JSON list of N, CA and C in Angstrom, two decimals:
[
{"chain": "G", "resi": 36, "resn": "MET", "atom": "N", "xyz": [60.34, 54.65, 38.30]},
{"chain": "G", "resi": 36, "resn": "MET", "atom": "CA", "xyz": [60.15, 55.60, 38.90]},
{"chain": "G", "resi": 36, "resn": "MET", "atom": "C", "xyz": [61.36, 57.16, 39.16]},
{"chain": "G", "resi": 37, "resn": "ASN", "atom": "N", "xyz": [60.73, 57.90, 38.19]},
{"chain": "G", "resi": 37, "resn": "ASN", "atom": "CA", "xyz": [61.97, 58.75, 38.18]},
{"chain": "G", "resi": 37, "resn": "ASN", "atom": "C", "xyz": [61.94, 59.28, 39.79]},
{"chain": "G", "resi": 38, "resn": "GLY", "atom": "N", "xyz": [63.21, 60.09, 39.78]},
{"chain": "G", "resi": 38, "resn": "GLY", "atom": "CA", "xyz": [62.91, 60.74, 41.38]},
{"chain": "G", "resi": 38, "resn": "GLY", "atom": "C", "xyz": [61.78, 61.49, 41.68]},
{"chain": "G", "resi": 39, "resn": "ASP", "atom": "N", "xyz": [61.14, 61.98, 40.83]},
{"chain": "G", "resi": 39, "resn": "ASP", "atom": "CA", "xyz": [60.21, 63.25, 41.17]},
{"chain": "G", "resi": 39, "resn": "ASP", "atom": "C", "xyz": [59.15, 62.76, 40.80]},
{"chain": "G", "resi": 40, "resn": "GLY", "atom": "N", "xyz": [58.32, 60.68, 40.92]},
{"chain": "G", "resi": 40, "resn": "GLY", "atom": "CA", "xyz": [57.75, 60.29, 41.35]},
{"chain": "G", "resi": 40, "resn": "GLY", "atom": "C", "xyz": [56.56, 59.93, 39.07]},
{"chain": "G", "resi": 41, "resn": "THR", "atom": "N", "xyz": [57.08, 60.59, 38.90]},
{"chain": "G", "resi": 41, "resn": "THR", "atom": "CA", "xyz": [56.72, 59.91, 37.28]},
{"chain": "G", "resi": 41, "resn": "THR", "atom": "C", "xyz": [57.86, 58.91, 36.73]},
{"chain": "G", "resi": 42, "resn": "THR", "atom": "N", "xyz": [56.91, 58.72, 35.70]},
{"chain": "G", "resi": 42, "resn": "THR", "atom": "CA", "xyz": [57.24, 56.76, 35.40]},
{"chain": "G", "resi": 42, "resn": "THR", "atom": "C", "xyz": [58.01, 57.39, 33.96]},
{"chain": "G", "resi": 43, "resn": "LEU", "atom": "N", "xyz": [58.93, 56.36, 33.97]},
{"chain": "G", "resi": 43, "resn": "LEU", "atom": "CA", "xyz": [60.05, 56.39, 33.16]},
{"chain": "G", "resi": 43, "resn": "LEU", "atom": "C", "xyz": [60.07, 55.40, 32.08]},
{"chain": "G", "resi": 44, "resn": "TRP", "atom": "N", "xyz": [59.64, 56.02, 30.78]},
{"chain": "G", "resi": 44, "resn": "TRP", "atom": "CA", "xyz": [59.29, 54.76, 29.66]},
{"chain": "G", "resi": 44, "resn": "TRP", "atom": "C", "xyz": [60.75, 55.03, 29.21]},
{"chain": "G", "resi": 45, "resn": "GLU", "atom": "N", "xyz": [60.92, 53.94, 28.46]},
{"chain": "G", "resi": 45, "resn": "GLU", "atom": "CA", "xyz": [61.85, 53.05, 27.32]},
{"chain": "G", "resi": 45, "resn": "GLU", "atom": "C", "xyz": [61.62, 52.74, 26.55]},
{"chain": "G", "resi": 46, "resn": "VAL", "atom": "N", "xyz": [61.87, 53.10, 25.14]},
{"chain": "G", "resi": 46, "resn": "VAL", "atom": "CA", "xyz": [62.23, 52.10, 23.91]},
{"chain": "G", "resi": 46, "resn": "VAL", "atom": "C", "xyz": [62.74, 50.88, 24.67]},
{"chain": "G", "resi": 47, "resn": "ALA", "atom": "N", "xyz": [62.16, 50.19, 23.84]},
{"chain": "G", "resi": 47, "resn": "ALA", "atom": "CA", "xyz": [62.75, 48.30, 24.05]},
{"chain": "G", "resi": 47, "resn": "ALA", "atom": "C", "xyz": [62.12, 47.49, 22.79]},
{"chain": "G", "resi": 48, "resn": "VAL", "atom": "N", "xyz": [63.62, 47.29, 21.88]},
{"chain": "G", "resi": 48, "resn": "VAL", "atom": "CA", "xyz": [63.04, 46.02, 20.43]},
{"chain": "G", "resi": 48, "resn": "VAL", "atom": "C", "xyz": [63.09, 45.14, 20.79]},
{"chain": "G", "resi": 49, "resn": "LEU", "atom": "N", "xyz": [62.08, 44.16, 20.80]},
{"chain": "G", "resi": 49, "resn": "LEU", "atom": "CA", "xyz": [61.86, 42.59, 20.41]},
{"chain": "G", "resi": 49, "resn": "LEU", "atom": "C", "xyz": [62.60, 42.05, 19.31]},
{"chain": "G", "resi": 50, "resn": "ASP", "atom": "N", "xyz": [63.75, 40.48, 20.14]},
{"chain": "G", "resi": 50, "resn": "ASP", "atom": "CA", "xyz": [64.06, 40.37, 19.09]},
{"chain": "G", "resi": 50, "resn": "ASP", "atom": "C", "xyz": [63.91, 39.00, 18.86]},
{"chain": "G", "resi": 51, "resn": "GLY", "atom": "N", "xyz": [63.05, 38.31, 17.78]},
{"chain": "G", "resi": 51, "resn": "GLY", "atom": "CA", "xyz": [62.71, 37.01, 17.46]},
{"chain": "G", "resi": 51, "resn": "GLY", "atom": "C", "xyz": [61.34, 36.63, 17.47]},
{"chain": "G", "resi": 52, "resn": "GLY", "atom": "N", "xyz": [60.73, 35.63, 17.85]},
{"chain": "G", "resi": 52, "resn": "GLY", "atom": "CA", "xyz": [59.84, 34.98, 17.30]},
{"chain": "G", "resi": 52, "resn": "GLY", "atom": "C", "xyz": [59.12, 36.16, 16.71]},
{"chain": "G", "resi": 53, "resn": "PRO", "atom": "N", "xyz": [57.72, 35.79, 16.74]},
{"chain": "G", "resi": 53, "resn": "PRO", "atom": "CA", "xyz": [56.16, 36.93, 15.51]},
{"chain": "G", "resi": 53, "resn": "PRO", "atom": "C", "xyz": [56.43, 38.19, 15.98]},
{"chain": "G", "resi": 54, "resn": "ALA", "atom": "N", "xyz": [57.03, 38.93, 16.62]},
{"chain": "G", "resi": 54, "resn": "ALA", "atom": "CA", "xyz": [56.83, 40.08, 16.81]},
{"chain": "G", "resi": 54, "resn": "ALA", "atom": "C", "xyz": [58.59, 40.95, 16.79]},
{"chain": "G", "resi": 55, "resn": "ASP", "atom": "N", "xyz": [59.02, 40.04, 16.35]},
{"chain": "G", "resi": 55, "resn": "ASP", "atom": "CA", "xyz": [61.00, 40.04, 15.79]},
{"chain": "G", "resi": 55, "resn": "ASP", "atom": "C", "xyz": [60.06, 41.33, 15.50]},
{"chain": "G", "resi": 56, "resn": "GLY", "atom": "N", "xyz": [61.93, 42.61, 15.63]},
{"chain": "G", "resi": 56, "resn": "GLY", "atom": "CA", "xyz": [62.36, 43.39, 15.52]},
{"chain": "G", "resi": 56, "resn": "GLY", "atom": "C", "xyz": [61.32, 45.18, 15.69]},
{"chain": "G", "resi": 57, "resn": "LEU", "atom": "N", "xyz": [59.73, 44.46, 16.67]},
{"chain": "G", "resi": 57, "resn": "LEU", "atom": "CA", "xyz": [58.61, 45.55, 17.09]},
{"chain": "G", "resi": 57, "resn": "LEU", "atom": "C", "xyz": [59.78, 46.14, 17.99]},
{"chain": "G", "resi": 58, "resn": "ARG", "atom": "N", "xyz": [58.96, 48.03, 18.10]},
{"chain": "G", "resi": 58, "resn": "ARG", "atom": "CA", "xyz": [59.41, 48.32, 19.26]},
{"chain": "G", "resi": 58, "resn": "ARG", "atom": "C", "xyz": [58.40, 48.89, 19.79]},
{"chain": "G", "resi": 59, "resn": "VAL", "atom": "N", "xyz": [58.83, 48.52, 21.48]},
{"chain": "G", "resi": 59, "resn": "VAL", "atom": "CA", "xyz": [57.48, 49.00, 21.89]},
{"chain": "G", "resi": 59, "resn": "VAL", "atom": "C", "xyz": [58.02, 50.11, 23.42]},
{"chain": "G", "resi": 60, "resn": "ARG", "atom": "N", "xyz": [57.55, 50.65, 24.56]},
{"chain": "G", "resi": 60, "resn": "ARG", "atom": "CA", "xyz": [57.63, 51.82, 25.23]},
{"chain": "G", "resi": 60, "resn": "ARG", "atom": "C", "xyz": [57.34, 50.80, 26.19]},
{"chain": "G", "resi": 61, "resn": "VAL", "atom": "N", "xyz": [58.33, 50.44, 27.17]},
{"chain": "G", "resi": 61, "resn": "VAL", "atom": "CA", "xyz": [58.45, 49.19, 28.98]},
{"chain": "G", "resi": 61, "resn": "VAL", "atom": "C", "xyz": [58.26, 51.19, 30.06]},
{"chain": "G", "resi": 62, "resn": "ALA", "atom": "N", "xyz": [58.10, 50.83, 30.73]},
{"chain": "G", "resi": 62, "resn": "ALA", "atom": "CA", "xyz": [58.19, 51.46, 32.01]},
{"chain": "G", "resi": 62, "resn": "ALA", "atom": "C", "xyz": [58.83, 50.21, 33.10]},
{"chain": "G", "resi": 63, "resn": "ASP", "atom": "N", "xyz": [59.98, 50.63, 33.71]},
{"chain": "G", "resi": 63, "resn": "ASP", "atom": "CA", "xyz": [60.81, 50.27, 34.41]},
{"chain": "G", "resi": 63, "resn": "ASP", "atom": "C", "xyz": [61.00, 48.76, 34.57]},
{"chain": "G", "resi": 64, "resn": "ARG", "atom": "N", "xyz": [61.37, 48.51, 33.07]},
{"chain": "G", "resi": 64, "resn": "ARG", "atom": "CA", "xyz": [62.18, 47.61, 32.74]},
{"chain": "G", "resi": 64, "resn": "ARG", "atom": "C", "xyz": [62.01, 46.45, 32.69]},
{"chain": "G", "resi": 65, "resn": "PRO", "atom": "N", "xyz": [60.57, 45.51, 32.58]},
{"chain": "G", "resi": 65, "resn": "PRO", "atom": "CA", "xyz": [60.25, 44.84, 33.50]},
{"chain": "G", "resi": 65, "resn": "PRO", "atom": "C", "xyz": [60.88, 43.21, 32.72]},
{"chain": "G", "resi": 66, "resn": "GLY", "atom": "N", "xyz": [61.49, 42.06, 33.58]},
{"chain": "G", "resi": 66, "resn": "GLY", "atom": "CA", "xyz": [61.97, 41.48, 32.58]},
{"chain": "G", "resi": 66, "resn": "GLY", "atom": "C", "xyz": [61.45, 40.43, 31.63]},
{"chain": "G", "resi": 67, "resn": "VAL", "atom": "N", "xyz": [60.25, 40.56, 31.76]},
{"chain": "G", "resi": 67, "resn": "VAL", "atom": "CA", "xyz": [59.35, 39.49, 30.97]},
{"chain": "G", "resi": 67, "resn": "VAL", "atom": "C", "xyz": [58.11, 41.07, 30.56]},
{"chain": "G", "resi": 68, "resn": "VAL", "atom": "N", "xyz": [57.98, 40.56, 28.94]},
{"chain": "G", "resi": 68, "resn": "VAL", "atom": "CA", "xyz": [56.97, 40.89, 28.52]},
{"chain": "G", "resi": 68, "resn": "VAL", "atom": "C", "xyz": [56.25, 40.45, 27.61]},
{"chain": "G", "resi": 69, "resn": "GLN", "atom": "N", "xyz": [55.52, 40.05, 27.17]},
{"chain": "G", "resi": 69, "resn": "GLN", "atom": "CA", "xyz": [53.78, 38.89, 26.85]},
{"chain": "G", "resi": 69, "resn": "GLN", "atom": "C", "xyz": [53.51, 39.69, 25.60]},
{"chain": "G", "resi": 70, "resn": "VAL", "atom": "N", "xyz": [54.19, 39.08, 24.39]},
{"chain": "G", "resi": 70, "resn": "VAL", "atom": "CA", "xyz": [52.53, 39.43, 23.44]},
{"chain": "G", "resi": 70, "resn": "VAL", "atom": "C", "xyz": [52.03, 38.30, 22.89]},
{"chain": "G", "resi": 71, "resn": "THR", "atom": "N", "xyz": [50.45, 38.83, 22.40]},
{"chain": "G", "resi": 71, "resn": "THR", "atom": "CA", "xyz": [49.66, 38.17, 22.49]},
{"chain": "G", "resi": 71, "resn": "THR", "atom": "C", "xyz": [49.13, 38.75, 20.80]},
{"chain": "G", "resi": 72, "resn": "CYS", "atom": "N", "xyz": [48.84, 37.08, 20.66]},
{"chain": "G", "resi": 72, "resn": "CYS", "atom": "CA", "xyz": [47.64, 37.19, 18.77]},
{"chain": "G", "resi": 72, "resn": "CYS", "atom": "C", "xyz": [46.69, 36.97, 19.29]},
{"chain": "G", "resi": 73, "resn": "PRO", "atom": "N", "xyz": [45.42, 37.31, 18.17]},
{"chain": "G", "resi": 73, "resn": "PRO", "atom": "CA", "xyz": [44.17, 36.74, 18.00]},
{"chain": "G", "resi": 73, "resn": "PRO", "atom": "C", "xyz": [44.12, 35.66, 16.97]},
{"chain": "G", "resi": 74, "resn": "CYS", "atom": "N", "xyz": [43.55, 34.10, 18.34]},
{"chain": "G", "resi": 74, "resn": "CYS", "atom": "CA", "xyz": [43.66, 33.12, 17.31]},
{"chain": "G", "resi": 74, "resn": "CYS", "atom": "C", "xyz": [42.10, 33.40, 16.41]},
{"chain": "G", "resi": 75, "resn": "GLU", "atom": "N", "xyz": [41.96, 32.28, 15.55]},
{"chain": "G", "resi": 75, "resn": "GLU", "atom": "CA", "xyz": [40.22, 32.21, 15.05]},
{"chain": "G", "resi": 75, "resn": "GLU", "atom": "C", "xyz": [39.91, 31.28, 15.35]},
{"chain": "G", "resi": 76, "resn": "LEU", "atom": "N", "xyz": [38.78, 31.50, 15.97]},
{"chain": "G", "resi": 76, "resn": "LEU", "atom": "CA", "xyz": [37.85, 30.43, 15.63]},
{"chain": "G", "resi": 76, "resn": "LEU", "atom": "C", "xyz": [36.64, 29.77, 14.63]},
{"chain": "G", "resi": 77, "resn": "ASP", "atom": "N", "xyz": [36.47, 28.39, 14.89]},
{"chain": "G", "resi": 77, "resn": "ASP", "atom": "CA", "xyz": [35.78, 27.79, 14.17]},
{"chain": "G", "resi": 77, "resn": "ASP", "atom": "C", "xyz": [33.94, 28.15, 14.01]},
{"chain": "G", "resi": 78, "resn": "ALA", "atom": "N", "xyz": [33.89, 28.30, 15.44]},
{"chain": "G", "resi": 78, "resn": "ALA", "atom": "CA", "xyz": [32.46, 28.18, 15.51]},
{"chain": "G", "resi": 78, "resn": "ALA", "atom": "C", "xyz": [32.26, 29.53, 16.53]},
{"chain": "G", "resi": 79, "resn": "PRO", "atom": "N", "xyz": [31.05, 29.85, 15.92]},
{"chain": "G", "resi": 79, "resn": "PRO", "atom": "CA", "xyz": [30.70, 31.32, 17.61]},
{"chain": "G", "resi": 79, "resn": "PRO", "atom": "C", "xyz": [30.74, 31.41, 18.77]},
{"chain": "G", "resi": 80, "resn": "SER", "atom": "N", "xyz": [31.16, 31.99, 19.66]},
{"chain": "G", "resi": 80, "resn": "SER", "atom": "CA", "xyz": [31.85, 32.08, 20.53]},
{"chain": "G", "resi": 80, "resn": "SER", "atom": "C", "xyz": [31.40, 32.40, 21.86]},
{"chain": "G", "resi": 81, "resn": "SER", "atom": "N", "xyz": [30.28, 32.81, 21.82]},
{"chain": "G", "resi": 81, "resn": "SER", "atom": "CA", "xyz": [29.48, 33.92, 22.60]},
{"chain": "G", "resi": 81, "resn": "SER", "atom": "C", "xyz": [30.18, 34.51, 23.87]},
{"chain": "G", "resi": 82, "resn": "GLY", "atom": "N", "xyz": [31.39, 35.25, 23.20]},
{"chain": "G", "resi": 82, "resn": "GLY", "atom": "CA", "xyz": [32.20, 36.48, 23.80]},
{"chain": "G", "resi": 82, "resn": "GLY", "atom": "C", "xyz": [33.58, 35.73, 24.37]},
{"chain": "G", "resi": 83, "resn": "VAL", "atom": "N", "xyz": [33.60, 34.63, 24.27]},
{"chain": "G", "resi": 83, "resn": "VAL", "atom": "CA", "xyz": [34.92, 34.47, 24.31]},
{"chain": "G", "resi": 83, "resn": "VAL", "atom": "C", "xyz": [36.06, 33.88, 23.24]},
{"chain": "G", "resi": 84, "resn": "ARG", "atom": "N", "xyz": [37.02, 34.77, 24.01]},
{"chain": "G", "resi": 84, "resn": "ARG", "atom": "CA", "xyz": [38.17, 35.38, 22.57]},
{"chain": "G", "resi": 84, "resn": "ARG", "atom": "C", "xyz": [39.83, 34.00, 23.13]},
{"chain": "G", "resi": 85, "resn": "VAL", "atom": "N", "xyz": [40.25, 34.21, 22.02]},
{"chain": "G", "resi": 85, "resn": "VAL", "atom": "CA", "xyz": [41.33, 32.75, 21.91]},
{"chain": "G", "resi": 85, "resn": "VAL", "atom": "C", "xyz": [42.91, 33.39, 22.13]},
{"chain": "G", "resi": 86, "resn": "ASP", "atom": "N", "xyz": [43.18, 33.37, 22.56]},
{"chain": "G", "resi": 86, "resn": "ASP", "atom": "CA", "xyz": [44.83, 34.48, 22.16]},
{"chain": "G", "resi": 86, "resn": "ASP", "atom": "C", "xyz": [46.38, 33.68, 22.46]},
{"chain": "G", "resi": 87, "resn": "ALA", "atom": "N", "xyz": [47.46, 33.72, 21.42]},
{"chain": "G", "resi": 87, "resn": "ALA", "atom": "CA", "xyz": [48.32, 32.79, 21.45]},
{"chain": "G", "resi": 87, "resn": "ALA", "atom": "C", "xyz": [49.27, 33.25, 22.47]},
{"chain": "G", "resi": 88, "resn": "LEU", "atom": "N", "xyz": [49.78, 33.05, 23.35]},
{"chain": "G", "resi": 88, "resn": "LEU", "atom": "CA", "xyz": [50.60, 33.83, 23.63]},
{"chain": "G", "resi": 88, "resn": "LEU", "atom": "C", "xyz": [52.09, 33.15, 23.45]},
{"chain": "G", "resi": 89, "resn": "TYR", "atom": "N", "xyz": [53.06, 34.76, 23.60]},
{"chain": "G", "resi": 89, "resn": "TYR", "atom": "CA", "xyz": [54.46, 34.49, 23.08]},
{"chain": "G", "resi": 89, "resn": "TYR", "atom": "C", "xyz": [54.99, 35.26, 24.57]},
{"chain": "G", "resi": 90, "resn": "VAL", "atom": "N", "xyz": [56.63, 34.71, 24.94]},
{"chain": "G", "resi": 90, "resn": "VAL", "atom": "CA", "xyz": [56.92, 35.59, 25.87]},
{"chain": "G", "resi": 90, "resn": "VAL", "atom": "C", "xyz": [58.51, 35.91, 25.30]},
{"chain": "G", "resi": 91, "resn": "TYR", "atom": "N", "xyz": [58.84, 37.14, 26.45]},
{"chain": "G", "resi": 91, "resn": "TYR", "atom": "CA", "xyz": [60.02, 37.68, 25.91]},
{"chain": "G", "resi": 91, "resn": "TYR", "atom": "C", "xyz": [60.97, 37.97, 26.52]},
{"chain": "G", "resi": 92, "resn": "ARG", "atom": "N", "xyz": [62.08, 37.32, 26.95]},
{"chain": "G", "resi": 92, "resn": "ARG", "atom": "CA", "xyz": [63.00, 37.82, 28.48]},
{"chain": "G", "resi": 92, "resn": "ARG", "atom": "C", "xyz": [63.91, 38.85, 28.40]},
{"chain": "G", "resi": 93, "resn": "ARG", "atom": "N", "xyz": [64.23, 39.42, 29.16]},
{"chain": "G", "resi": 93, "resn": "ARG", "atom": "CA", "xyz": [64.85, 40.59, 29.20]},
{"chain": "G", "resi": 93, "resn": "ARG", "atom": "C", "xyz": [66.19, 40.46, 28.95]},
{"chain": "G", "resi": 94, "resn": "GLU", "atom": "N", "xyz": [66.87, 41.28, 27.41]},
{"chain": "G", "resi": 94, "resn": "GLU", "atom": "CA", "xyz": [68.56, 40.78, 27.46]},
{"chain": "G", "resi": 94, "resn": "GLU", "atom": "C", "xyz": [69.47, 41.46, 28.83]},
{"chain": "G", "resi": 95, "resn": "PRO", "atom": "N", "xyz": [70.26, 40.88, 29.04]},
{"chain": "G", "resi": 95, "resn": "PRO", "atom": "CA", "xyz": [70.97, 41.34, 30.08]},
{"chain": "G", "resi": 95, "resn": "PRO", "atom": "C", "xyz": [71.59, 42.20, 29.76]},
{"chain": "G", "resi": 96, "resn": "HIS", "atom": "N", "xyz": [71.96, 42.28, 28.06]},
{"chain": "G", "resi": 96, "resn": "HIS", "atom": "CA", "xyz": [73.25, 43.78, 27.54]},
{"chain": "G", "resi": 96, "resn": "HIS", "atom": "C", "xyz": [72.65, 43.69, 26.20]},
{"chain": "G", "resi": 97, "resn": "GLY", "atom": "N", "xyz": [71.85, 44.78, 26.14]},
{"chain": "G", "resi": 97, "resn": "GLY", "atom": "CA", "xyz": [71.33, 45.27, 24.89]},
{"chain": "G", "resi": 97, "resn": "GLY", "atom": "C", "xyz": [72.43, 45.42, 24.10]},
{"chain": "G", "resi": 98, "resn": "ARG", "atom": "N", "xyz": [72.48, 44.50, 22.94]},
{"chain": "G", "resi": 98, "resn": "ARG", "atom": "CA", "xyz": [73.47, 45.61, 21.59]},
{"chain": "G", "resi": 98, "resn": "ARG", "atom": "C", "xyz": [72.95, 46.58, 21.42]},
{"chain": "G", "resi": 99, "resn": "GLY", "atom": "N", "xyz": [74.53, 47.59, 21.36]},
{"chain": "G", "resi": 99, "resn": "GLY", "atom": "CA", "xyz": [74.51, 49.11, 20.89]},
{"chain": "G", "resi": 99, "resn": "GLY", "atom": "C", "xyz": [73.77, 49.79, 21.80]},
{"chain": "G", "resi": 100, "resn": "GLY", "atom": "N", "xyz": [73.72, 49.45, 23.40]},
{"chain": "G", "resi": 100, "resn": "GLY", "atom": "CA", "xyz": [72.91, 49.86, 24.37]},
{"chain": "G", "resi": 100, "resn": "GLY", "atom": "C", "xyz": [71.52, 50.44, 24.36]},
{"chain": "G", "resi": 101, "resn": "SER", "atom": "N", "xyz": [71.19, 49.35, 23.53]},
{"chain": "G", "resi": 101, "resn": "SER", "atom": "CA", "xyz": [69.68, 49.65, 23.20]},
{"chain": "G", "resi": 101, "resn": "SER", "atom": "C", "xyz": [68.98, 48.18, 24.42]},
{"chain": "G", "resi": 102, "resn": "LEU", "atom": "N", "xyz": [67.72, 48.79, 25.28]},
{"chain": "G", "resi": 102, "resn": "LEU", "atom": "CA", "xyz": [66.72, 47.42, 25.64]},
{"chain": "G", "resi": 102, "resn": "LEU", "atom": "C", "xyz": [66.26, 47.11, 24.78]},
{"chain": "G", "resi": 103, "resn": "ARG", "atom": "N", "xyz": [66.56, 45.52, 24.95]},
{"chain": "G", "resi": 103, "resn": "ARG", "atom": "CA", "xyz": [66.09, 44.31, 24.35]},
{"chain": "G", "resi": 103, "resn": "ARG", "atom": "C", "xyz": [65.59, 43.13, 24.95]},
{"chain": "G", "resi": 104, "resn": "TYR", "atom": "N", "xyz": [64.53, 42.84, 24.34]},
{"chain": "G", "resi": 104, "resn": "TYR", "atom": "CA", "xyz": [63.95, 41.61, 24.63]},
{"chain": "G", "resi": 104, "resn": "TYR", "atom": "C", "xyz": [64.13, 40.15, 23.94]},
{"chain": "G", "resi": 105, "resn": "GLY", "atom": "N", "xyz": [64.49, 39.32, 24.16]},
{"chain": "G", "resi": 105, "resn": "GLY", "atom": "CA", "xyz": [65.02, 38.00, 22.87]},
{"chain": "G", "resi": 105, "resn": "GLY", "atom": "C", "xyz": [63.55, 37.03, 23.35]},
{"chain": "G", "resi": 106, "resn": "PHE", "atom": "N", "xyz": [63.20, 36.72, 22.56]},
{"chain": "G", "resi": 106, "resn": "PHE", "atom": "CA", "xyz": [62.26, 35.54, 22.50]},
{"chain": "G", "resi": 106, "resn": "PHE", "atom": "C", "xyz": [62.22, 34.29, 23.16]},
{"chain": "G", "resi": 107, "resn": "ASP", "atom": "N", "xyz": [61.94, 33.67, 23.65]},
{"chain": "G", "resi": 107, "resn": "ASP", "atom": "CA", "xyz": [61.71, 32.94, 24.28]},
{"chain": "G", "resi": 107, "resn": "ASP", "atom": "C", "xyz": [61.20, 31.82, 24.21]},
{"chain": "G", "resi": 108, "resn": "ALA", "atom": "N", "xyz": [61.44, 30.90, 23.32]},
{"chain": "G", "resi": 108, "resn": "ALA", "atom": "CA", "xyz": [60.82, 29.90, 22.24]},
{"chain": "G", "resi": 108, "resn": "ALA", "atom": "C", "xyz": [60.59, 28.72, 23.65]},
{"chain": "G", "resi": 109, "resn": "ALA", "atom": "N", "xyz": [60.74, 28.26, 24.49]},
{"chain": "G", "resi": 109, "resn": "ALA", "atom": "CA", "xyz": [60.77, 27.22, 25.69]},
{"chain": "G", "resi": 109, "resn": "ALA", "atom": "C", "xyz": [59.51, 27.67, 26.42]},
{"chain": "G", "resi": 110, "resn": "SER", "atom": "N", "xyz": [59.08, 29.24, 27.21]},
{"chain": "G", "resi": 110, "resn": "SER", "atom": "CA", "xyz": [57.67, 29.39, 27.32]},
{"chain": "G", "resi": 110, "resn": "SER", "atom": "C", "xyz": [56.22, 29.07, 26.30]},
{"chain": "G", "resi": 111, "resn": "PRO", "atom": "N", "xyz": [55.30, 29.59, 27.06]},
{"chain": "G", "resi": 111, "resn": "PRO", "atom": "CA", "xyz": [53.91, 28.55, 27.03]},
{"chain": "G", "resi": 111, "resn": "PRO", "atom": "C", "xyz": [53.43, 29.66, 25.61]}
]
């Protein structure tokens, strides 16, 4: 948050993985960002949804001073 109580939003770039190059706005520089992609189901699901989960971790020093998150291939 800013000193006046408003949320500070920043643009971050995702590196690698299925969301490579995607630009997102994040608040308060979270350490981890999750990206989900819907999976197709072979049978009717009665309301159940399945998503693939990908994890991106904040890089300590973004290239060019930009906020960046790198794909963590070891995460579920």
